[in-house]
mmCIF file of C-alpha atoms in Angstrom:
data_model
loop_
_atom_site.group_PDB
_atom_site.id
_atom_site.type_symbol
_atom_site.label_atom_id
_atom_site.label_comp_id
_atom_site.label_asym_id
_atom_site.label_seq_id
_atom_site.Cartn_x
_atom_site.Cartn_y
_atom_site.Cartn_z
ATOM 1 C CA MET A 1 -38.271 0.709 4.363
ATOM 2 C CA ALA A 2 -38.279 0.456 0.768
ATOM 3 C CA ILE A 3 -36.446 3.235 -1.129
ATOM 4 C CA SER A 4 -38.018 4.188 -4.780
ATOM 5 C CA PHE A 5 -35.978 4.285 -7.804
ATOM 6 C CA LEU A 6 -36.649 7.960 -8.185
ATOM 7 C CA SER A 7 -35.780 8.757 -4.836
ATOM 8 C CA LEU A 8 -32.425 7.047 -5.194
ATOM 9 C CA LEU A 9 -31.346 8.593 -8.646
ATOM 10 C CA LEU A 10 -31.910 12.077 -6.823
ATOM 11 C CA PHE A 11 -29.733 10.712 -3.623
ATOM 12 C CA LEU A 12 -27.049 9.949 -5.633
ATOM 13 C CA SER A 13 -27.302 12.924 -7.937
ATOM 14 C CA SER A 14 -26.692 15.107 -4.891
ATOM 15 C CA PHE A 15 -24.072 13.084 -3.460
ATOM 16 C CA PHE A 16 -21.997 13.076 -6.436
ATOM 17 C CA LEU A 17 -22.110 16.734 -6.447
ATOM 18 C CA ILE A 18 -20.179 16.836 -3.336
ATOM 19 C CA PRO A 19 -16.833 17.672 -5.018
ATOM 20 C CA SER A 20 -17.710 20.710 -6.431
ATOM 21 C CA ILE A 21 -18.606 21.837 -2.842
ATOM 22 C CA PHE A 22 -15.179 21.778 -1.694
ATOM 23 C CA ALA A 23 -12.867 22.556 -5.445
ATOM 24 C CA SER A 24 -11.206 25.287 -3.376
ATOM 25 C CA SER A 25 -7.607 24.540 -2.516
ATOM 26 C CA SER A 26 -7.546 26.668 0.491
ATOM 27 C CA LEU A 27 -10.069 26.624 3.184
ATOM 28 C CA GLN A 28 -10.726 28.722 6.032
ATOM 29 C CA ASN A 29 -12.260 25.126 8.415
ATOM 30 C CA PRO A 30 -10.575 22.186 6.779
ATOM 31 C CA GLN A 31 -12.171 19.951 9.153
ATOM 32 C CA TYR A 32 -15.483 21.232 8.984
ATOM 33 C CA VAL A 33 -15.252 19.906 5.369
ATOM 34 C CA VAL A 34 -13.717 16.390 6.142
ATOM 35 C CA ASP A 35 -16.650 16.242 8.859
ATOM 36 C CA GLN A 36 -19.123 17.281 6.378
ATOM 37 C CA VAL A 37 -18.144 14.628 3.605
ATOM 38 C CA ASP A 38 -17.658 11.416 6.576
ATOM 39 C CA ARG A 39 -21.586 12.601 7.313
ATOM 40 C CA SER A 40 -22.578 12.441 3.670
ATOM 41 C CA ILE A 41 -21.053 8.914 3.377
ATOM 42 C CA ASN A 42 -22.049 7.644 6.375
ATOM 43 C CA VAL A 43 -25.455 8.848 4.994
ATOM 44 C CA SER A 44 -25.182 7.101 1.956
ATOM 45 C CA ARG A 45 -24.022 3.976 3.030
ATOM 46 C CA ARG A 46 -27.190 3.729 5.626
ATOM 47 C CA ASN A 47 -29.387 4.562 2.548
ATOM 48 C CA LEU A 48 -27.818 2.488 0.162
ATOM 49 C CA GLY A 49 -26.747 -0.704 2.669
ATOM 50 C CA TYR A 50 -29.597 -2.957 1.358
ATOM 51 C CA LEU A 51 -27.915 -3.064 -2.016
ATOM 52 C CA SER A 52 -24.773 -4.208 -0.888
ATOM 53 C CA CYS A 53 -22.678 -4.897 2.405
ATOM 54 C CA GLY A 54 -19.540 -3.003 0.565
ATOM 55 C CA THR A 55 -17.937 0.211 0.788
ATOM 56 C CA GLY A 56 -16.996 0.786 -2.556
ATOM 57 C CA ASN A 57 -13.292 -0.434 -1.892
ATOM 58 C CA PRO A 58 -12.843 -3.068 -4.811
ATOM 59 C CA ILE A 59 -10.468 -5.401 -2.816
ATOM 60 C CA ASP A 60 -12.538 -5.125 0.291
ATOM 61 C CA ASP A 61 -15.613 -5.824 -1.642
ATOM 62 C CA CYS A 62 -14.396 -8.624 -3.105
ATOM 63 C CA TRP A 63 -13.750 -10.854 -0.006
ATOM 64 C CA ARG A 64 -14.787 -8.975 3.330
ATOM 65 C CA CYS A 65 -18.996 -9.678 3.118
ATOM 66 C CA ASP A 66 -18.228 -13.515 3.125
ATOM 67 C CA PRO A 67 -18.273 -15.029 6.287
ATOM 68 C CA ASN A 68 -16.937 -17.916 5.595
ATOM 69 C CA TRP A 69 -13.814 -16.188 4.520
ATOM 70 C CA ALA A 70 -11.423 -18.689 6.466
ATOM 71 C CA LYS A 71 -12.435 -21.502 4.472
ATOM 72 C CA HIS A 72 -11.957 -19.835 1.277
ATOM 73 C CA ARG A 73 -8.501 -17.945 2.278
ATOM 74 C CA GLN A 74 -7.181 -18.076 -1.490
ATOM 75 C CA ARG A 75 -10.106 -16.388 -3.073
ATOM 76 C CA LEU A 76 -8.480 -13.105 -1.786
ATOM 77 C CA ALA A 77 -5.837 -13.860 -4.529
ATOM 78 C CA HIS A 78 -8.935 -13.102 -7.313
ATOM 79 C CA CYS A 79 -8.951 -9.393 -5.472
ATOM 80 C CA ALA A 80 -6.092 -7.904 -6.248
ATOM 81 C CA ILE A 81 -6.155 -4.388 -8.241
ATOM 82 C CA GLY A 82 -3.730 -2.189 -10.356
ATOM 83 C CA PHE A 83 -0.407 -3.074 -11.562
ATOM 84 C CA GLY A 84 -0.093 -5.940 -9.153
ATOM 85 C CA LYS A 85 -3.280 -8.048 -10.081
ATOM 86 C CA ASN A 86 -1.799 -10.679 -11.138
ATOM 87 C CA ALA A 87 -0.125 -11.587 -8.119
ATOM 88 C CA ILE A 88 -1.129 -14.839 -7.272
ATOM 89 C CA GLY A 89 1.092 -15.909 -4.287
ATOM 90 C CA GLY A 90 0.444 -19.503 -3.165
ATOM 91 C CA ARG A 91 -3.177 -19.548 -4.583
ATOM 92 C CA ASP A 92 -2.642 -22.968 -6.120
ATOM 93 C CA GLY A 93 -0.711 -24.407 -3.396
ATOM 94 C CA LYS A 94 -0.847 -25.871 0.011
ATOM 95 C CA ILE A 95 -2.160 -24.390 3.348
ATOM 96 C CA TYR A 96 0.806 -23.996 5.596
ATOM 97 C CA VAL A 97 0.111 -23.325 9.542
ATOM 98 C CA VAL A 98 2.555 -21.020 11.445
ATOM 99 C CA THR A 99 2.944 -22.563 14.836
ATOM 100 C CA ASP A 100 6.369 -21.602 15.977
ATOM 101 C CA PRO A 101 7.133 -17.917 16.255
ATOM 102 C CA GLY A 102 10.632 -18.336 17.754
ATOM 103 C CA ASN A 103 13.616 -20.795 17.035
ATOM 104 C CA ASP A 104 14.353 -18.586 13.894
ATOM 105 C CA ASP A 105 17.184 -20.237 12.387
ATOM 106 C CA ALA A 106 18.543 -18.382 9.220
ATOM 107 C CA VAL A 107 20.357 -21.490 7.482
ATOM 108 C CA ASN A 108 18.559 -24.478 9.069
ATOM 109 C CA PRO A 109 15.020 -23.268 9.858
ATOM 110 C CA LYS A 110 12.612 -25.669 11.814
ATOM 111 C CA PRO A 111 9.186 -26.890 10.929
ATOM 112 C CA GLY A 112 6.515 -24.855 12.100
ATOM 113 C CA THR A 113 8.236 -21.603 12.038
ATOM 114 C CA LEU A 114 7.545 -18.683 8.988
ATOM 115 C CA ARG A 115 10.979 -18.959 7.587
ATOM 116 C CA TYR A 116 10.957 -22.831 6.923
ATOM 117 C CA ALA A 117 7.505 -22.103 4.734
ATOM 118 C CA VAL A 118 8.806 -18.709 3.124
ATOM 119 C CA ILE A 119 12.028 -20.827 1.344
ATOM 120 C CA ARG A 120 10.064 -23.651 0.087
ATOM 121 C CA ASN A 121 9.970 -24.366 -3.904
ATOM 122 C CA GLU A 122 6.093 -24.874 -3.986
ATOM 123 C CA PRO A 123 3.513 -22.566 -3.625
ATOM 124 C CA LEU A 124 2.261 -22.207 0.040
ATOM 125 C CA TRP A 125 -0.635 -20.053 1.414
ATOM 126 C CA ILE A 126 0.844 -19.201 5.023
ATOM 127 C CA ILE A 127 -1.346 -18.608 7.923
ATOM 128 C CA PHE A 128 -1.061 -18.549 11.522
ATOM 129 C CA ALA A 129 -2.420 -20.815 14.193
ATOM 130 C CA ARG A 130 -2.734 -17.953 16.897
ATOM 131 C CA ASP A 131 -1.445 -14.177 17.829
ATOM 132 C CA MET A 132 2.230 -14.143 17.882
ATOM 133 C CA VAL A 133 5.104 -11.489 17.495
ATOM 134 C CA ILE A 134 7.846 -13.115 15.195
ATOM 135 C CA ARG A 135 11.536 -11.469 15.907
ATOM 136 C CA LEU A 136 13.445 -12.762 12.963
ATOM 137 C CA LYS A 137 17.546 -12.775 13.403
ATOM 138 C CA GLN A 138 17.993 -12.536 9.844
ATOM 139 C CA GLU A 139 16.133 -10.831 6.779
ATOM 140 C CA LEU A 140 13.257 -13.342 5.874
ATOM 141 C CA ILE A 141 14.015 -14.178 2.055
ATOM 142 C CA MET A 142 11.192 -15.608 0.166
ATOM 143 C CA ASN A 143 11.155 -17.628 -2.412
ATOM 144 C CA SER A 144 8.280 -17.512 -5.275
ATOM 145 C CA PHE A 145 4.462 -18.345 -5.269
ATOM 146 C CA LYS A 146 4.377 -17.295 -1.385
ATOM 147 C CA THR A 147 1.175 -15.808 0.710
ATOM 148 C CA ILE A 148 1.645 -14.442 3.832
ATOM 149 C CA ASP A 149 -1.838 -14.311 5.458
ATOM 150 C CA GLY A 150 -1.968 -12.678 8.720
ATOM 151 C CA ARG A 151 -6.130 -12.826 9.000
ATOM 152 C CA GLY A 152 -7.758 -14.314 11.840
ATOM 153 C CA ALA A 153 -4.705 -13.680 14.127
ATOM 154 C CA ASN A 154 -2.812 -10.737 15.453
ATOM 155 C CA VAL A 155 0.611 -11.084 14.003
ATOM 156 C CA HIS A 156 3.721 -8.866 13.939
ATOM 157 C CA ILE A 157 6.981 -9.400 12.682
ATOM 158 C CA ALA A 158 8.963 -6.785 14.818
ATOM 159 C CA GLY A 159 12.293 -6.182 16.597
ATOM 160 C CA GLY A 160 14.093 -7.504 13.908
ATOM 161 C CA PRO A 161 15.176 -7.641 10.177
ATOM 162 C CA CYS A 162 12.078 -8.015 8.098
ATOM 163 C CA ILE A 163 10.762 -8.904 4.741
ATOM 164 C CA THR A 164 12.819 -9.118 1.672
ATOM 165 C CA ILE A 165 11.227 -9.950 -1.672
ATOM 166 C CA GLN A 166 14.783 -10.417 -4.018
ATOM 167 C CA TYR A 167 14.491 -11.475 -7.141
ATOM 168 C CA VAL A 168 11.652 -13.186 -7.227
ATOM 169 C CA THR A 169 7.829 -13.340 -8.451
ATOM 170 C CA ASN A 170 4.023 -13.913 -7.338
ATOM 171 C CA ILE A 171 4.264 -12.324 -3.407
ATOM 172 C CA ILE A 172 1.240 -11.768 -1.928
ATOM 173 C CA ILE A 173 1.603 -10.144 1.712
ATOM 174 C CA HIS A 174 -1.564 -9.194 3.723
ATOM 175 C CA GLY A 175 -2.893 -8.631 7.119
ATOM 176 C CA ILE A 176 0.416 -8.230 9.023
ATOM 177 C CA HIS A 177 1.740 -5.952 11.353
ATOM 178 C CA ILE A 178 5.033 -4.822 10.379
ATOM 179 C CA HIS A 179 7.477 -2.399 12.456
ATOM 180 C CA ASP A 180 10.499 -1.706 14.241
ATOM 181 C CA CYS A 181 12.498 -3.192 11.646
ATOM 182 C CA LYS A 182 16.183 -3.116 12.081
ATOM 183 C CA GLN A 183 19.147 -4.018 9.842
ATOM 184 C CA GLY A 184 20.418 -7.559 9.565
ATOM 185 C CA GLY A 185 23.446 -9.076 7.454
ATOM 186 C CA ASN A 186 26.858 -10.393 8.008
ATOM 187 C CA ALA A 187 25.475 -13.859 8.158
ATOM 188 C CA MET A 188 24.637 -16.668 6.305
ATOM 189 C CA VAL A 189 21.158 -16.644 5.267
ATOM 190 C CA ARG A 190 18.991 -19.053 3.278
ATOM 191 C CA SER A 191 16.422 -18.409 0.469
ATOM 192 C CA SER A 192 15.856 -21.729 -0.513
ATOM 193 C CA PRO A 193 15.771 -25.561 0.430
ATOM 194 C CA THR A 194 19.139 -26.030 -1.637
ATOM 195 C CA HIS A 195 20.932 -22.559 -1.059
ATOM 196 C CA TYR A 196 22.030 -20.456 1.264
ATOM 197 C CA GLY A 197 24.856 -17.717 1.048
ATOM 198 C CA TRP A 198 26.641 -14.578 3.139
ATOM 199 C CA ARG A 199 24.298 -11.531 3.434
ATOM 200 C CA THR A 200 26.068 -8.111 3.528
ATOM 201 C CA ILE A 201 24.203 -5.415 5.966
ATOM 202 C CA SER A 202 20.543 -5.103 4.817
ATOM 203 C CA ASP A 203 18.609 -1.641 4.732
ATOM 204 C CA GLY A 204 16.439 -2.175 7.319
ATOM 205 C CA ASP A 205 13.026 -1.937 5.572
ATOM 206 C CA GLY A 206 9.792 -3.220 6.600
ATOM 207 C CA VAL A 207 9.357 -4.800 2.917
ATOM 208 C CA SER A 208 12.296 -4.675 0.679
ATOM 209 C CA ILE A 209 11.491 -5.233 -2.940
ATOM 210 C CA PHE A 210 14.678 -6.029 -5.212
ATOM 211 C CA GLY A 211 14.431 -7.377 -9.104
ATOM 212 C CA GLY A 212 10.995 -8.602 -7.562
ATOM 213 C CA SER A 213 7.320 -8.888 -9.665
ATOM 214 C CA HIS A 214 3.697 -9.285 -9.412
ATOM 215 C CA ILE A 215 4.023 -8.351 -5.648
ATOM 216 C CA TRP A 216 0.930 -7.271 -3.711
ATOM 217 C CA VAL A 217 0.966 -5.440 -0.039
ATOM 218 C CA ASP A 218 -2.314 -4.974 1.343
ATOM 219 C CA HIS A 219 -3.855 -4.732 4.463
ATOM 220 C CA CYS A 220 -0.947 -4.255 6.627
ATOM 221 C CA SER A 221 0.060 -2.024 9.359
ATOM 222 C CA LEU A 222 3.666 -0.512 8.930
ATOM 223 C CA SER A 223 5.367 1.940 11.386
ATOM 224 C CA ASN A 224 8.980 2.866 12.141
ATOM 225 C CA CYS A 225 11.746 0.870 10.853
ATOM 226 C CA LYS A 226 15.363 1.718 10.256
ATOM 227 C CA ASP A 227 14.987 2.775 6.476
ATOM 228 C CA GLY A 228 11.501 2.514 4.255
ATOM 229 C CA LEU A 229 8.510 1.076 5.280
ATOM 230 C CA ILE A 230 7.908 -0.250 1.634
ATOM 231 C CA ASP A 231 11.115 0.156 -1.111
ATOM 232 C CA ALA A 232 11.080 -1.233 -4.335
ATOM 233 C CA ILE A 233 14.047 -0.977 -6.464
ATOM 234 C CA MET A 234 16.323 -2.750 -8.967
ATOM 235 C CA GLY A 235 13.884 -3.331 -12.126
ATOM 236 C CA SER A 236 11.002 -4.719 -9.711
ATOM 237 C CA THR A 237 7.472 -4.103 -11.381
ATOM 238 C CA ALA A 238 3.762 -5.072 -11.498
ATOM 239 C CA ILE A 239 3.196 -4.143 -7.732
ATOM 240 C CA THR A 240 0.037 -3.078 -5.953
ATOM 241 C CA ILE A 241 0.295 -1.342 -2.370
ATOM 242 C CA SER A 242 -3.063 -1.195 -1.128
ATOM 243 C CA ASN A 243 -5.030 -0.576 1.896
ATOM 244 C CA ASN A 244 -2.127 -0.026 4.620
ATOM 245 C CA TYR A 245 -1.897 2.326 7.369
ATOM 246 C CA MET A 246 1.544 3.841 7.889
ATOM 247 C CA THR A 247 2.537 5.978 10.287
ATOM 248 C CA GLN A 248 5.503 7.067 12.600
ATOM 249 C CA HIS A 249 8.310 7.098 9.829
ATOM 250 C CA ASP A 250 10.646 9.337 8.036
ATOM 251 C CA LYS A 251 11.180 8.027 4.702
ATOM 252 C CA VAL A 252 8.169 5.775 3.978
ATOM 253 C CA MET A 253 8.198 4.521 0.528
ATOM 254 C CA LEU A 254 11.374 4.385 -2.419
ATOM 255 C CA LEU A 255 9.984 3.439 -5.719
ATOM 256 C CA GLY A 256 13.261 3.197 -7.900
ATOM 257 C CA HIS A 257 16.939 2.553 -6.925
ATOM 258 C CA SER A 258 18.719 5.925 -8.241
ATOM 259 C CA ASP A 259 18.483 8.566 -10.654
ATOM 260 C CA SER A 260 21.226 6.539 -13.154
ATOM 261 C CA TYR A 261 19.625 3.111 -12.829
ATOM 262 C CA VAL A 262 17.454 3.247 -16.441
ATOM 263 C CA LYS A 263 16.370 -0.258 -15.512
ATOM 264 C CA ASP A 264 13.528 1.145 -13.246
ATOM 265 C CA LYS A 265 11.796 2.706 -16.426
ATOM 266 C CA ASN A 266 9.876 -0.291 -16.615
ATOM 267 C CA MET A 267 8.456 -0.081 -13.214
ATOM 268 C CA GLN A 268 5.021 0.306 -12.910
ATOM 269 C CA VAL A 269 2.970 0.645 -9.158
ATOM 270 C CA THR A 270 -0.126 1.091 -8.024
ATOM 271 C CA ILE A 271 -0.442 2.695 -4.870
ATOM 272 C CA ALA A 272 -4.353 2.896 -3.684
ATOM 273 C CA PHE A 273 -6.648 2.820 -0.724
ATOM 274 C CA ASN A 274 -3.801 3.112 2.060
ATOM 275 C CA HIS A 275 -3.747 5.647 4.886
ATOM 276 C CA PHE A 276 -0.766 7.730 5.202
ATOM 277 C CA GLY A 277 -0.955 8.724 8.907
ATOM 278 C CA GLU A 278 0.282 10.242 12.203
ATOM 279 C CA GLY A 279 3.958 10.521 12.382
ATOM 280 C CA LEU A 280 4.934 10.619 8.635
ATOM 281 C CA VAL A 281 7.669 12.978 7.354
ATOM 282 C CA GLN A 282 8.067 12.370 3.276
ATOM 283 C CA ARG A 283 8.491 9.928 0.785
ATOM 284 C CA MET A 284 4.658 8.506 0.267
ATOM 285 C CA PRO A 285 5.927 7.800 -2.485
ATOM 286 C CA ARG A 286 9.576 9.073 -3.608
ATOM 287 C CA CYS A 287 9.362 7.870 -7.438
ATOM 288 C CA ARG A 288 12.356 7.616 -9.831
ATOM 289 C CA HIS A 289 12.048 6.951 -13.653
ATOM 290 C CA GLY A 290 9.107 4.527 -13.941
ATOM 291 C CA TYR A 291 4.799 4.992 -13.720
ATOM 292 C CA PHE A 292 3.109 5.292 -10.962
ATOM 293 C CA HIS A 293 -0.677 5.322 -10.347
ATOM 294 C CA VAL A 294 -1.513 6.887 -6.858
ATOM 295 C CA VAL A 295 -5.057 6.717 -6.561
ATOM 296 C CA ASN A 296 -7.818 6.855 -3.660
ATOM 297 C CA ASN A 297 -5.498 7.307 -0.626
ATOM 298 C CA ASP A 298 -5.925 9.327 2.371
ATOM 299 C CA TYR A 299 -2.896 11.636 3.010
ATOM 300 C CA THR A 300 -3.745 13.043 6.848
ATOM 301 C CA HIS A 301 -0.281 13.764 7.711
ATOM 302 C CA TRP A 302 3.302 14.888 6.464
ATOM 303 C CA LYS A 303 5.996 17.149 7.717
ATOM 304 C CA MET A 304 7.962 17.938 4.663
ATOM 305 C CA TYR A 305 6.004 16.617 1.535
ATOM 306 C CA ALA A 306 4.015 13.695 0.372
ATOM 307 C CA ILE A 307 4.624 12.835 -3.092
ATOM 308 C CA GLY A 308 8.247 13.388 -4.682
ATOM 309 C CA GLY A 309 10.268 12.232 -7.284
ATOM 310 C CA SER A 310 13.494 12.655 -9.809
ATOM 311 C CA ALA A 311 14.700 11.309 -12.692
ATOM 312 C CA ASN A 312 11.634 11.905 -14.755
ATOM 313 C CA PRO A 313 9.064 9.641 -13.292
ATOM 314 C CA THR A 314 5.391 9.732 -14.585
ATOM 315 C CA ILE A 315 2.678 10.082 -11.425
ATOM 316 C CA ASN A 316 -0.765 9.992 -12.020
ATOM 317 C CA SER A 317 -2.464 11.082 -8.986
ATOM 318 C CA GLN A 318 -6.098 11.114 -8.916
ATOM 319 C CA GLY A 319 -8.869 11.258 -6.510
ATOM 320 C CA ASN A 320 -6.907 11.552 -3.753
ATOM 321 C CA ARG A 321 -7.598 13.373 -0.303
ATOM 322 C CA PHE A 322 -4.592 15.376 0.934
ATOM 323 C CA LEU A 323 -4.923 17.186 4.261
ATOM 324 C CA ALA A 324 -2.226 19.408 4.571
ATOM 325 C CA PRO A 325 -0.287 20.217 7.796
ATOM 326 C CA ASN A 326 -0.818 23.225 9.602
ATOM 327 C CA TYR A 327 2.747 24.565 9.028
ATOM 328 C CA ARG A 328 2.554 26.865 6.258
ATOM 329 C CA PHE A 329 5.430 25.981 4.754
ATOM 330 C CA SER A 330 4.881 22.340 4.161
ATOM 331 C CA LYS A 331 1.316 22.905 2.396
ATOM 332 C CA GLN A 332 2.875 21.386 -0.654
ATOM 333 C CA VAL A 333 1.873 17.930 -1.760
ATOM 334 C CA THR A 334 4.779 17.654 -4.440
ATOM 335 C CA LYS A 335 8.463 17.848 -4.442
ATOM 336 C CA HIS A 336 10.505 17.454 -7.488
ATOM 337 C CA GLU A 337 13.764 16.766 -6.356
ATOM 338 C CA ILE A 338 17.208 17.394 -7.525
ATOM 339 C CA SER A 339 16.523 18.832 -10.633
ATOM 340 C CA PRO A 340 16.241 22.571 -11.996
ATOM 341 C CA GLU A 341 12.897 23.923 -12.851
ATOM 342 C CA ARG A 342 13.570 23.552 -16.681
ATOM 343 C CA GLU A 343 13.828 19.959 -16.570
ATOM 344 C CA TRP A 344 10.978 18.771 -14.030
ATOM 345 C CA LYS A 345 8.617 21.137 -15.815
ATOM 346 C CA LYS A 346 8.646 18.378 -18.639
ATOM 347 C CA TRP A 347 7.972 15.610 -16.238
ATOM 348 C CA ASN A 348 4.588 14.187 -15.983
ATOM 349 C CA TRP A 349 2.790 14.863 -12.916
ATOM 350 C CA ARG A 350 -0.695 15.392 -12.851
ATOM 351 C CA SER A 351 -3.265 15.541 -9.935
ATOM 352 C CA ASP A 352 -6.564 14.574 -11.590
ATOM 353 C CA GLY A 353 -9.851 15.047 -9.367
ATOM 354 C CA ASP A 354 -7.787 15.353 -5.653
ATOM 355 C CA LEU A 355 -9.534 16.831 -2.932
ATOM 356 C CA MET A 356 -7.147 19.609 -1.456
ATOM 357 C CA LEU A 357 -7.788 20.577 2.275
ATOM 358 C CA ASN A 358 -6.147 22.834 4.493
ATOM 359 C CA GLY A 359 -4.334 24.751 1.963
ATOM 360 C CA ALA A 360 -2.810 21.672 0.138
ATOM 361 C CA TYR A 361 -1.517 21.941 -3.455
ATOM 362 C CA PHE A 362 -0.154 19.968 -6.046
ATOM 363 C CA VAL A 363 2.254 21.680 -8.613
ATOM 364 C CA GLN A 364 1.565 19.558 -11.705
ATOM 365 C CA SER A 365 4.230 19.452 -14.773
ATOM 366 C CA GLY A 366 4.659 18.158 -18.275
ATOM 367 C CA ALA A 367 1.683 17.088 -20.293
ATOM 368 C CA LYS A 368 -2.130 17.387 -19.579
ATOM 369 C CA ALA A 369 -2.998 15.093 -22.092
ATOM 370 C CA SER A 370 -4.561 11.702 -20.470
ATOM 371 C CA SER A 371 -2.850 9.793 -23.210
ATOM 372 C CA ASN A 372 0.445 10.434 -21.789
ATOM 373 C CA TYR A 373 -0.946 9.000 -18.408
ATOM 374 C CA ALA A 374 -1.695 5.543 -20.092
ATOM 375 C CA ARG A 375 1.070 3.499 -18.543
ATOM 376 C CA ALA A 376 0.452 5.370 -15.462
ATOM 377 C CA SER A 377 -3.366 4.270 -15.092
ATOM 378 C CA SER A 378 -4.319 0.822 -13.533
ATOM 379 C CA LEU A 379 -7.719 1.249 -12.209
ATOM 380 C CA SER A 380 -10.712 3.472 -12.482
ATOM 381 C CA ALA A 381 -10.462 6.432 -9.396
ATOM 382 C CA LYS A 382 -13.753 7.140 -7.556
ATOM 383 C CA SER A 383 -14.385 10.264 -6.377
ATOM 384 C CA SER A 384 -12.240 12.024 -3.536
ATOM 385 C CA SER A 385 -15.493 12.616 -1.587
ATOM 386 C CA LEU A 386 -15.441 8.542 -1.080
ATOM 387 C CA ILE A 387 -12.388 8.460 0.745
ATOM 388 C CA SER A 388 -13.625 7.816 4.187
ATOM 389 C CA SER A 389 -15.825 4.724 3.120
ATOM 390 C CA ILE A 390 -13.147 3.678 0.589
ATOM 391 C CA VAL A 391 -10.500 3.914 3.243
ATOM 392 C CA SER A 392 -12.543 3.291 6.434
ATOM 393 C CA SER A 393 -10.622 0.304 7.679
ATOM 394 C CA PRO A 394 -6.933 0.545 6.431
ATOM 395 C CA GLY A 395 -4.075 -1.440 8.129
ATOM 396 C CA ALA A 396 -4.345 -5.211 9.488
ATOM 397 C CA LEU A 397 -7.898 -5.972 10.166
ATOM 398 C CA ASN A 398 -9.537 -7.924 13.153
ATOM 399 C CA CYS A 399 -11.028 -10.864 11.300
ATOM 400 C CA ARG A 400 -12.945 -13.855 13.398
ATOM 401 C CA ARG A 401 -13.648 -16.821 12.148
ATOM 402 C CA SER A 402 -17.639 -17.061 10.730
ATOM 403 C CA TYR A 403 -17.857 -13.671 10.708
ATOM 404 C CA ARG A 404 -17.831 -10.878 7.779
ATOM 405 C CA CYS A 405 -14.336 -9.131 8.137
#
């Protein structure tokens, strides 16, 4: 049935007033608030469904509405947002199909394996012939201009060392389950067709970004790794981490090598549309030195804190939903690490339009003027009342060919 223009305006006006209803940082019944927000979003999607198949998530709305996504895979490279928006991965290369999940030879990888593809010099868009679990014997050291695209298959990189992005550029990792990652090293590992070398013991991250740039990690499901789920250090920058589902882990995400490594002052990372879920403890993220835009994420679990940092990082938190744990000493979203209050009070950390539930609170510091957050702003934040729609399907998706994903 058609909806009049006036009715639509009235509906939208009432819908976007929702945040003012729930502005309190301490609520008697936080689950009721979440349920009400979800209900409002569901109503909005029903009423506006004739306008778009979209969710309000700009990445997903860029490609998921296309039933022929499998024929247009490389269009995904045009959908990135944030500081990593220029990561093109293997957009300009050929499609490579992984057919062999085993036979992982770290020095002389076989054609058909994932390792054979990621070390090539030429751009490649890497897809998978079928569902598979890939247990690597050593770190998967990637070469520049590669996309790992798991859409259309249930692909797990698990049970061994995982992904290393070291001193390379233009990497897209999309639609992969990455979990139970272990340390590797004390072995020879190939990083290109013409070079292999001795690797010392690795940290055991899910995705390790070491001096990398123009990196986009999107729609991956990550859990239970030896060190971090996604760590970016040693001058890495131009990174977007989006639409991921992270669970069952302690130190989730480290951004910045150390307090003394000042080259990380140029780091810029966007963290958008992710779900930080069950079993997480801390570091969502833990930042040093650089500029970090934490925007429109759904935080439903943490045991110690959600967002922390040291060495004067600039943290711009916008439009997120923070549901604090019931434990009364873990309500604080933030943790200013190491430094005394007289120092961390100068760090620029702000909360702008965040929805605080179950007593969650964000300790702001530094300047309040928007101009101080220009280098930590990478996209326009949407209202936190829309989180249930924007973050409706994080992690690796179950995409079928010839259907909208």
